[in-house]
Coordinates of C-alpha atoms in Angstrom, one line a residue:
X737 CA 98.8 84.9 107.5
X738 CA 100.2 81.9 105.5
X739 CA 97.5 79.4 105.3
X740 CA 97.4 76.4 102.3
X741 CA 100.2 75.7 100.6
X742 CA 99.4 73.3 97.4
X743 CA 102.2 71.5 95.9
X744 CA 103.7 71.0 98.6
X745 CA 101.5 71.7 101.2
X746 CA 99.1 73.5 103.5
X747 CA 99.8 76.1 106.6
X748 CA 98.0 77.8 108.9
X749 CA 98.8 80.1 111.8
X750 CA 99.6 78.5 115.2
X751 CA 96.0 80.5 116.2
X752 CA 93.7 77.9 114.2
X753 CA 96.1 74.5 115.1
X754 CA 92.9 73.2 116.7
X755 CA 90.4 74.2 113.6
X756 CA 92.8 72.5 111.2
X757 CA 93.5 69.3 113.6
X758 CA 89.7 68.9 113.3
X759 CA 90.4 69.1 109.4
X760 CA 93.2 66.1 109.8
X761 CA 96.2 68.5 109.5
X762 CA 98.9 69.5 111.7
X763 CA 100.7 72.3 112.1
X764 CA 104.8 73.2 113.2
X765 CA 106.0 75.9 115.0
X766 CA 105.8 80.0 114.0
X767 CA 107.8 81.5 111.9
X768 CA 108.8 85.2 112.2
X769 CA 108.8 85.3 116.1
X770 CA 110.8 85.0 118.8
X771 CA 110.7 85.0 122.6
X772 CA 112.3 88.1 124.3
X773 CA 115.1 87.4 127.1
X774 CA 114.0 88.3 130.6
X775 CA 113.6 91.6 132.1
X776 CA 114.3 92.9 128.2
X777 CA 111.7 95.1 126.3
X778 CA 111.1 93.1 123.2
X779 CA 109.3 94.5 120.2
X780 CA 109.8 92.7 117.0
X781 CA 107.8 93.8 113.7
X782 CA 106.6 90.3 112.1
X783 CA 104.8 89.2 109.1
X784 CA 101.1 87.8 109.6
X785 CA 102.4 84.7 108.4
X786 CA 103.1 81.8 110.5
X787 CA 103.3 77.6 110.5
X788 CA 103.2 75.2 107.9
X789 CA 101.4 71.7 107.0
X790 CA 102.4 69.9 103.8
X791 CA 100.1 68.2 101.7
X792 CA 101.7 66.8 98.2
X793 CA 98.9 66.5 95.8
X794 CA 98.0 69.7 94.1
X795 CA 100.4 71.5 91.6
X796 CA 98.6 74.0 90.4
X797 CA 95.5 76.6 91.2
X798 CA 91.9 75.0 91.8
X799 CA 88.4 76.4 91.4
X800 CA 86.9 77.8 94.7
X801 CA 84.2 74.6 94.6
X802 CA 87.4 72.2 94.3
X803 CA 89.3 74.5 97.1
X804 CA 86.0 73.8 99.0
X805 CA 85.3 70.1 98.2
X806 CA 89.4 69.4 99.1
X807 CA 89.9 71.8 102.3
X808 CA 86.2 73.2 103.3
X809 CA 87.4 76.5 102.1
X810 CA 86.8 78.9 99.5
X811 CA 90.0 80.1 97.4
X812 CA 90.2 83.2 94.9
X813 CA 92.5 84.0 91.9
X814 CA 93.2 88.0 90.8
X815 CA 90.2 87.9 88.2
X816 CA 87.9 86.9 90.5
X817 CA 89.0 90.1 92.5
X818 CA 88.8 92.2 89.7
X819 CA 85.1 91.3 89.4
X820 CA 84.3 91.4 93.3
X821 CA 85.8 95.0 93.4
X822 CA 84.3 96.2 90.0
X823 CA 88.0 96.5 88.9
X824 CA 87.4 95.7 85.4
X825 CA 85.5 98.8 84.5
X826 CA 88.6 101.0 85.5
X827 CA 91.4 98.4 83.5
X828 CA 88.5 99.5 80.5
X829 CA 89.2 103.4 80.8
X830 CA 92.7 102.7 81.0
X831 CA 93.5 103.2 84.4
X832 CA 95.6 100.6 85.7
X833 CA 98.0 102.4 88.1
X834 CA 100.4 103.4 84.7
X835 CA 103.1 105.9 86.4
X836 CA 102.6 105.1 89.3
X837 CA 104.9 103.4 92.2
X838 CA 103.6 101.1 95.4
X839 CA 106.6 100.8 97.7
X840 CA 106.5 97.5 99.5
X841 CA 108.3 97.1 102.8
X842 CA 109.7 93.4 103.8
X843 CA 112.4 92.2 105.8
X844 CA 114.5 89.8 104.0
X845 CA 112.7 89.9 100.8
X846 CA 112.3 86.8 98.6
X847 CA 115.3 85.6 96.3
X848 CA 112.7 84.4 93.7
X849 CA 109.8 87.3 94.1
X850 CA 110.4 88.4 90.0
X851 CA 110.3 84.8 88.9
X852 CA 107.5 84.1 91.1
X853 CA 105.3 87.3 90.2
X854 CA 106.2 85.9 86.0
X855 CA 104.5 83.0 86.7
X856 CA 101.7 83.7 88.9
X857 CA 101.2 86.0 86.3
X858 CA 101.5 83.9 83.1
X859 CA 99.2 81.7 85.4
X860 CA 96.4 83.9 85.3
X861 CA 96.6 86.0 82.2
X862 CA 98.2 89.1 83.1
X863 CA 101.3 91.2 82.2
X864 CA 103.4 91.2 84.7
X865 CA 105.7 93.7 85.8
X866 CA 109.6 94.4 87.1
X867 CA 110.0 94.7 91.0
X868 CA 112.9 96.6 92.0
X869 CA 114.0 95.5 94.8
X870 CA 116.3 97.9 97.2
X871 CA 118.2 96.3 100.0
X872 CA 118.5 98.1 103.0
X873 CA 121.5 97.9 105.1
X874 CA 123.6 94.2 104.9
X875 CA 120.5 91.7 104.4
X876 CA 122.2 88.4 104.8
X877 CA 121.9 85.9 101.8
X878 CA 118.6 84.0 102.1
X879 CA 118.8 80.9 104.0
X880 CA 115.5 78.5 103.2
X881 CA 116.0 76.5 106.6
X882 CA 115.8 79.6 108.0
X883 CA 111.8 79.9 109.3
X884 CA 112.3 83.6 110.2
X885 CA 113.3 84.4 106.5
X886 CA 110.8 81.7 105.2
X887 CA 108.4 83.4 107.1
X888 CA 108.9 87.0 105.3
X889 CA 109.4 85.5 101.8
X890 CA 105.6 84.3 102.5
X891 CA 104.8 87.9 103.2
X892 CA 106.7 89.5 100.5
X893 CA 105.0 87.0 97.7
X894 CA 101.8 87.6 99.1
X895 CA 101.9 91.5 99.2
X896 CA 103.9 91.7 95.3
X897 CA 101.2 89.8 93.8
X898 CA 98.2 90.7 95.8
X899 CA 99.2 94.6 94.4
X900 CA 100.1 93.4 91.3
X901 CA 96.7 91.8 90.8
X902 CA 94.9 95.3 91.4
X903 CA 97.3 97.6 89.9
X904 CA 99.1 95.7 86.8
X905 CA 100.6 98.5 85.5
X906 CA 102.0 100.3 88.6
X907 CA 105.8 99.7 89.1
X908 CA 106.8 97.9 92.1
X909 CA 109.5 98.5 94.5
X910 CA 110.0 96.0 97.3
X911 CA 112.4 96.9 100.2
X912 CA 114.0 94.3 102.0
X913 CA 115.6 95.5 105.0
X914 CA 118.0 93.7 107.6
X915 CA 116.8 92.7 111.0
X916 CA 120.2 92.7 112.9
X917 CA 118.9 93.4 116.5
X918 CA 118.7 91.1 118.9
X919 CA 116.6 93.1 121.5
X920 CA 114.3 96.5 122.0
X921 CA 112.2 97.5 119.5
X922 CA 113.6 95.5 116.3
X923 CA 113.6 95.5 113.1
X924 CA 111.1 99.2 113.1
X925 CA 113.8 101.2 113.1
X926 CA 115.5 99.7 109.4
X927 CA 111.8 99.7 108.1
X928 CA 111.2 103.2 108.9
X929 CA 114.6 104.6 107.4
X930 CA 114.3 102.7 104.8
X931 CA 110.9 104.1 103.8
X932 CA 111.9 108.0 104.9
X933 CA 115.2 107.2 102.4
X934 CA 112.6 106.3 99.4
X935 CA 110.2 109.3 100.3
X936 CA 112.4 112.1 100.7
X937 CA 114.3 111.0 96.7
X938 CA 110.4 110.7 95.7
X939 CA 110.5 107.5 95.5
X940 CA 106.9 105.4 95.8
X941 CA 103.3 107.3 95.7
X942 CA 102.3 104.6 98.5
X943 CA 103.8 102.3 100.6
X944 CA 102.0 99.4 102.0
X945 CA 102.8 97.7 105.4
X946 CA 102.0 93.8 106.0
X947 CA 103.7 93.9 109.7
X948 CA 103.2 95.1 113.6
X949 CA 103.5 95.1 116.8
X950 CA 101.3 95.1 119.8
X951 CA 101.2 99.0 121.2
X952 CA 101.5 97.0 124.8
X953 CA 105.0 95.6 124.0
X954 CA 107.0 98.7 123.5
X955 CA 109.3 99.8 125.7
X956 CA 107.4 102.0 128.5
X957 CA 104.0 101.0 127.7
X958 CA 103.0 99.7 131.1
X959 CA 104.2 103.0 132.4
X960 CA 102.8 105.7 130.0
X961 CA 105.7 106.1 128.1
X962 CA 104.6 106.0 124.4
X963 CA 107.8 107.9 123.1
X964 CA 109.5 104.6 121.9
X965 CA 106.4 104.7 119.8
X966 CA 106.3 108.5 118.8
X967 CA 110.5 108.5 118.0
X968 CA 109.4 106.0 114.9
X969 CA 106.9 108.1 113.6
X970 CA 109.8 110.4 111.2
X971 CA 109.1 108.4 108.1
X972 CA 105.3 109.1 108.1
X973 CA 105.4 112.7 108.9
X974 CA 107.2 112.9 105.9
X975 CA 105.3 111.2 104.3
X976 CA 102.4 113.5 104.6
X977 CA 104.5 115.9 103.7
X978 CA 105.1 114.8 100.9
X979 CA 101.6 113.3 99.8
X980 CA 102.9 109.7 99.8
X981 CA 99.9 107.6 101.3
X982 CA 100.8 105.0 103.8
X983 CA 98.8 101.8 104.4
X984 CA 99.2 99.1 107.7
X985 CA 97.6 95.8 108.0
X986 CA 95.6 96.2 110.7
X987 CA 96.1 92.6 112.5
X988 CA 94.8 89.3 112.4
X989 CA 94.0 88.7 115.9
X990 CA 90.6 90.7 116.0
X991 CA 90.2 93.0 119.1
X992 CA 93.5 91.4 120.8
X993 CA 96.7 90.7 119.3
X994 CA 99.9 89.0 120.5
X995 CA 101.9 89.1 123.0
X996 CA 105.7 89.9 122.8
X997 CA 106.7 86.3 122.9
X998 CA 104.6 85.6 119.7
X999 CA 102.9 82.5 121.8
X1000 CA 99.5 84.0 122.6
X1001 CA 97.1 86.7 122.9
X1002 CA 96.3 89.2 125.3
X1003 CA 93.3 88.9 127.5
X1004 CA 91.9 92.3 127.1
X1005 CA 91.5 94.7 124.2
X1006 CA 94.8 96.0 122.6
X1007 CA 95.9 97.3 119.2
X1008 CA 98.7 97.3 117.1
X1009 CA 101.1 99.8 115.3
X1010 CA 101.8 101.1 112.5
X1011 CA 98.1 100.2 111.7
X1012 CA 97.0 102.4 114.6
X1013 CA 99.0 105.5 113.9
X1014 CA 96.8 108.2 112.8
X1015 CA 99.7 109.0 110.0
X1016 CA 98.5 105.6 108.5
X1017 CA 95.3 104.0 106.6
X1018 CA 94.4 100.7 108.8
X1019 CA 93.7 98.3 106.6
X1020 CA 91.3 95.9 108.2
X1021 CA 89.4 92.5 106.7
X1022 CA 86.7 91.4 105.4
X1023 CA 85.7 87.4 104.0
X1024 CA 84.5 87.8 100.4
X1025 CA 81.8 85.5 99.5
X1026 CA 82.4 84.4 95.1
X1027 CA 81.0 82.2 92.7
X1028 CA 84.1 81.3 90.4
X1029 CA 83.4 84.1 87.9
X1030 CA 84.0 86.1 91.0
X1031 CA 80.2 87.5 91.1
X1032 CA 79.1 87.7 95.0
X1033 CA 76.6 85.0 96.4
X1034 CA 75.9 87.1 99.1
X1035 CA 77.6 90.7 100.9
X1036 CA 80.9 90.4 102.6
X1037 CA 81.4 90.0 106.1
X1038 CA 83.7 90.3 108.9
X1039 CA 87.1 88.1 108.8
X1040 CA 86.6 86.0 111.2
X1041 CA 87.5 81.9 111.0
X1042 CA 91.5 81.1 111.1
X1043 CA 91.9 85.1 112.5
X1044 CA 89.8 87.7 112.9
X1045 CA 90.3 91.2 111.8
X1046 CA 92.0 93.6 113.7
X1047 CA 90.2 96.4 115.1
X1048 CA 89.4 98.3 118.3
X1049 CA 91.0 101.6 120.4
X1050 CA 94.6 102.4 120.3
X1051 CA 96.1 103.2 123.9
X1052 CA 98.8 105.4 122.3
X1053 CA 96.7 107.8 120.3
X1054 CA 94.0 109.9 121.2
X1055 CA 91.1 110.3 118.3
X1056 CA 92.2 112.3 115.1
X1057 CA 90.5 115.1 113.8
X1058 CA 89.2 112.9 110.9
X1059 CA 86.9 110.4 113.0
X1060 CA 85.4 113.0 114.9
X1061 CA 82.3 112.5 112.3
X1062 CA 82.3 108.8 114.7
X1063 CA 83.3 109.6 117.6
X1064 CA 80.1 107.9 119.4
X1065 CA 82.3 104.9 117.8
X1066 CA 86.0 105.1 119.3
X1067 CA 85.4 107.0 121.8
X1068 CA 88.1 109.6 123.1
X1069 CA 90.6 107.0 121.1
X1070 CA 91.9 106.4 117.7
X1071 CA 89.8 103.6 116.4
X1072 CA 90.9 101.0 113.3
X1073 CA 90.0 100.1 110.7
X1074 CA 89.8 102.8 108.4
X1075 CA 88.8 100.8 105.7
X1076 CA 88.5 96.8 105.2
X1077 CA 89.4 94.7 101.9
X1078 CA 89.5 90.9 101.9
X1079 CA 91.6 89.1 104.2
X1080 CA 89.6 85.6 105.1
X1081 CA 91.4 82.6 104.9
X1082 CA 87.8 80.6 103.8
X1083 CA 88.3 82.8 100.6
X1084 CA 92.1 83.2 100.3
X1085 CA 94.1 84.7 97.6
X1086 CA 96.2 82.0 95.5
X1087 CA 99.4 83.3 95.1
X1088 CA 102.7 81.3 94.0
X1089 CA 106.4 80.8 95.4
X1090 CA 109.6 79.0 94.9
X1091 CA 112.0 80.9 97.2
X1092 CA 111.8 77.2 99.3
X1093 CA 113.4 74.7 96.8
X1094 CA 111.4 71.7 98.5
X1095 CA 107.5 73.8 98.5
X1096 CA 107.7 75.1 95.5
X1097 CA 104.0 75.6 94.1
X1098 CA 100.9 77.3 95.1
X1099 CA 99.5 78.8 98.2
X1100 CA 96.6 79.9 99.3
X1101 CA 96.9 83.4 102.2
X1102 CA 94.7 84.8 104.3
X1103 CA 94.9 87.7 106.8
X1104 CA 95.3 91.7 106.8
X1105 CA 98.6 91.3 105.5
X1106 CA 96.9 90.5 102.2
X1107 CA 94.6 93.0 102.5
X1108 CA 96.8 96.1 102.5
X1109 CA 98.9 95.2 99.3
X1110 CA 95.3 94.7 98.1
X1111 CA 94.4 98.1 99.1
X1112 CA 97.8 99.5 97.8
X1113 CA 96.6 99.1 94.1
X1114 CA 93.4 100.6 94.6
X1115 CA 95.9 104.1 95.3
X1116 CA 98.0 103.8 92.6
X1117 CA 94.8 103.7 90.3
X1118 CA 93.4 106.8 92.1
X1119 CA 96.7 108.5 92.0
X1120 CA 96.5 107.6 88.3
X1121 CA 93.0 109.0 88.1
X1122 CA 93.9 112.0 89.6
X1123 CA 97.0 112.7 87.7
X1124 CA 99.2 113.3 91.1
X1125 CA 99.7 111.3 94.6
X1126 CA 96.4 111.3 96.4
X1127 CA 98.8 111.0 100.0
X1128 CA 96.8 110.8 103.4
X1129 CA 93.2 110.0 102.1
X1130 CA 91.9 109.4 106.0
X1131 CA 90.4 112.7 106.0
X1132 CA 88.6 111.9 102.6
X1133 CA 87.8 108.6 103.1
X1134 CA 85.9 109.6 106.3
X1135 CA 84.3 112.8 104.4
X1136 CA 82.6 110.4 101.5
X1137 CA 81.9 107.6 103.7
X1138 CA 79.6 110.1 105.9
X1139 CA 78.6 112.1 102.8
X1140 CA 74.3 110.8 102.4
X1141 CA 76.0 108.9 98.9
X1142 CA 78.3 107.4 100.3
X1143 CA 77.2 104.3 98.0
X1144 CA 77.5 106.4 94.9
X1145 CA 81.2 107.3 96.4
X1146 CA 82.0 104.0 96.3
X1147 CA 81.9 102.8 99.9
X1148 CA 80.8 100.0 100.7
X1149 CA 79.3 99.4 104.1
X1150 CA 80.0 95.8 106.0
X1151 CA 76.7 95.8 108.2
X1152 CA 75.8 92.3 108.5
X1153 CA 76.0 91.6 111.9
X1154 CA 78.8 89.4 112.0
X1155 CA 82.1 90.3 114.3
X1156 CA 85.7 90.2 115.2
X1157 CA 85.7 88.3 118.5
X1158 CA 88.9 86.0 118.6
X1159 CA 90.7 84.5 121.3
X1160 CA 88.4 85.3 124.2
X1161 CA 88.5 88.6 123.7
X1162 CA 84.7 90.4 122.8
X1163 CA 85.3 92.1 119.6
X1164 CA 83.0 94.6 117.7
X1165 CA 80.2 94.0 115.1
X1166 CA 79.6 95.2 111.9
X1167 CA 76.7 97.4 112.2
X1168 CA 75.3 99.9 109.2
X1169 CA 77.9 103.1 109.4
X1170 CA 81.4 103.2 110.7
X1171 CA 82.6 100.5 113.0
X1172 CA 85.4 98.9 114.3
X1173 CA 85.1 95.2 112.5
X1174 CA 85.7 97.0 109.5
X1175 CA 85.8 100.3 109.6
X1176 CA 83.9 102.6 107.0
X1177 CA 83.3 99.0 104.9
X1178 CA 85.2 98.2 101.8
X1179 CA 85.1 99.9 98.3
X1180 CA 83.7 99.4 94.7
X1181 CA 86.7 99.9 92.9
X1182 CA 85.4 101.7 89.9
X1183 CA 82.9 104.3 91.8
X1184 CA 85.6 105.0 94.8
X1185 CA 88.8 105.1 93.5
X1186 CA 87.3 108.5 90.7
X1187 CA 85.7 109.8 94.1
X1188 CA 89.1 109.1 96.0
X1189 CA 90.8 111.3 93.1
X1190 CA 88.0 114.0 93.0
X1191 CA 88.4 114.5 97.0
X1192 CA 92.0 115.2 97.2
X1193 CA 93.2 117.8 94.6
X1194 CA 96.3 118.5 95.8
X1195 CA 98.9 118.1 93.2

């Protein structure tokens, strides 16, 4: 979810138009989404990253209190992060995500993504690093009038610097795949060859997902069918094969999510895949709450202001194996989140871009889709820790979040009472223990990513 752009402007997602008319801004139409001809099943992966509202008078990064005093919003650089998630007492043992590879999965990419990760890093004191970027299939030369492509560049920035800023020493590899269909289930089909491609030459030790699609809009849905679902699972089977841990944003529309048409919500619970697939971590959100030294004024709590985090039952899957431990919780169902790092937009990651030659600056991004790059780096450290890929860590993550020190594991629980209600649609609240706001909580870097290493020995 794109929300301020500073520079050369501010954007928000077509879902808070009314919160930031209040706020004396406007908004244009979404990017990345498209309305499906009649009668046609119409499934199109997009980025969490819509709209745009340009305001000219800020060139570079402010202080949360100035983002506040300007906007009414809270904004956060990397070293505040590193703070928040008691990073810097991993960077201090040398564990940085060194030898490690986070394989990042975008369609169209960004033409400026290594220019744009030298200076946000430069910006900010850090080393950056090389992104290898792999096209897949004829991805058509970058158009910046083009709102679908402007639309993924957002993504791409956000997810390259958000995994940057947790593991700067893991090497990146960004996929940008071409999104040639014009109906059906589009664009899943490049992004899951793509990654199968990279896992079977053992490329990438985990791959992080900023996109989905509402369960409800594939093909045979309404009538049971779930195999246009299941036939795009290949890449993550082999995945778990092959120890490669997969991550999914887990939505920004809280216990709903959009319709195929990309102009509203559903009016009842739905979920959304990859994020639900039981072959995938579900990333969910949670709003941190920083001074500027990035200490906490107070525990995090549930996304929940321009977007809400995604959680709730998935109609496709029944419950794994691994959430039986909460099964009074999802039910007969597979339930997401698995685990929640920040994704509020009133606490939004700076991040900067110039793949637009007229907004070329800084932005400040909210939404799941910033979350699971996040979440990313905190696996490449603990497959540093642990000397080989930690791959599917559900089973784990559930085991030490249920274990009685589950503190001392590094979990942190999200039990404040706030929820993920959003667009008329009840949501769930986060209670002490697993739930489905935010899942097992969020982590202290430091404790959880040595537990995470600990749990899965396999080599």
């Amino acid at each position: 979810m794109h929300i301020a752009r500073t520079g050369r402007g501010v954007a928000a997602s077509t879902a808070v138009t009314a919160a930031l008319a209040a706020a004396a801004l406007s908004t244009a139409p979404a990017a990345g989404v498209s309305a499906a001809p009649v009668a046609v099943p119409h499934t199109k992966a997009v980025p969490a990253v819509a709209g745009h509202v340009l305001a000219h008078d800020v060139a570079t990064p402010l202080t949360s209190a100035q983002c506040e005093a300007k906007w009414g919003i809270a904004c956060y650089g990397p070293l505040q992060y590193r703070t928040a998630y008691n990073l810097n007492s991993l960077y201090r043992k040398g564990i940085t995500g060194k030898g490690r590879t986070i394989v990042i999965v975008d369609s169209f990419g960004s033409p400026t993504i290594q220019h744009d990760l030298d200076v946000y890093s430069k910006q900010f004191g850090l080393r950056s690093a090389k992104v290898d970027v792999v096209k897949w299939g004829d991805v058509p030369v970058f158009d910046p009038r083009n709102a679908d492509m402007t639309g993924w560049a957002g993504e791409t920035t956000l997810d390259v610097e958000m995994a940057h800023a947790v593991a700067p020493d893991a090497k990146i590899v960004l996929v940008e795949t071409a999104v040639a269909e014009t109906e059906g289930v589009t664009g899943l089909p490049e992004m899951m060859n793509a990654e199968k491609h990279l896992i079977d030459r053992g490329v990438g030790d985990v791959i992080t997902q900023s996109f989905g699609a509402t369960e409800n809009t594939f093909p045979g849905f309404d009538q049971g069918d779930f195999s246009s679902i299941r036939k795009l699972r290949y890449a993550f089977e082999d995945a778990r094969r092959k120890h490669v841990t997969v991550l999914a944003s887990s939505g920004d529309g809280g216990a709903t999510d959009s319709t195929a048409d990309g102009n509203g919500y559903y009016d009842k619970p739905v979920n959304s895949w990859p994020s639900s697939d039981p072959l995938v971590t579900s990333i969910g959100g949670t709003q941190l709450h920083l001074n500027d030294k990035g200490e906490r004024t107070s525990p995090e709590s549930v996304y929940n202001d321009y977007g809400a985090g995604g959680g709730g039952q998935s109609h496709v899957f029944t419950r794994p194996s691994f959430q039986n431990g909460v099964k009074n919780v999802v039910g007969s169902r597979r339930g997401t989140p698995d685990v929640s790092m920040a994704a509020a937009v009133d606490g939004g990651a700076w991040t900067y871009s110039s793949f637009d030659p007229t907004a070329v600056g800084w932005d400040v991004y909210g939404g799941t889709s910033e979350a699971s790059p996040l979440f990313s780096g905190i696996i490449a450290l603990a497959d540093q820790a642990a000397g080989h890929r930690v791959g599917d860590i559900n089973a784990a993550l559930y085991t030490l979040a249920g274990h009685h020190h589950a503190a001392g594991n590094g979990i942190v629980d999200v039990n404040d009472g706030t929820n993920n209600t959003y667009a008329g649609v009840t949501g769930y609240t986060a209670v002490n223990g697993y739930d489905m706001a935010t899942g097992v909580g969020t982590v202290d870097a430091n404790r959880f990513v040595q537990a995470l290493a600990k749990a899965n020995r396999h080599g």
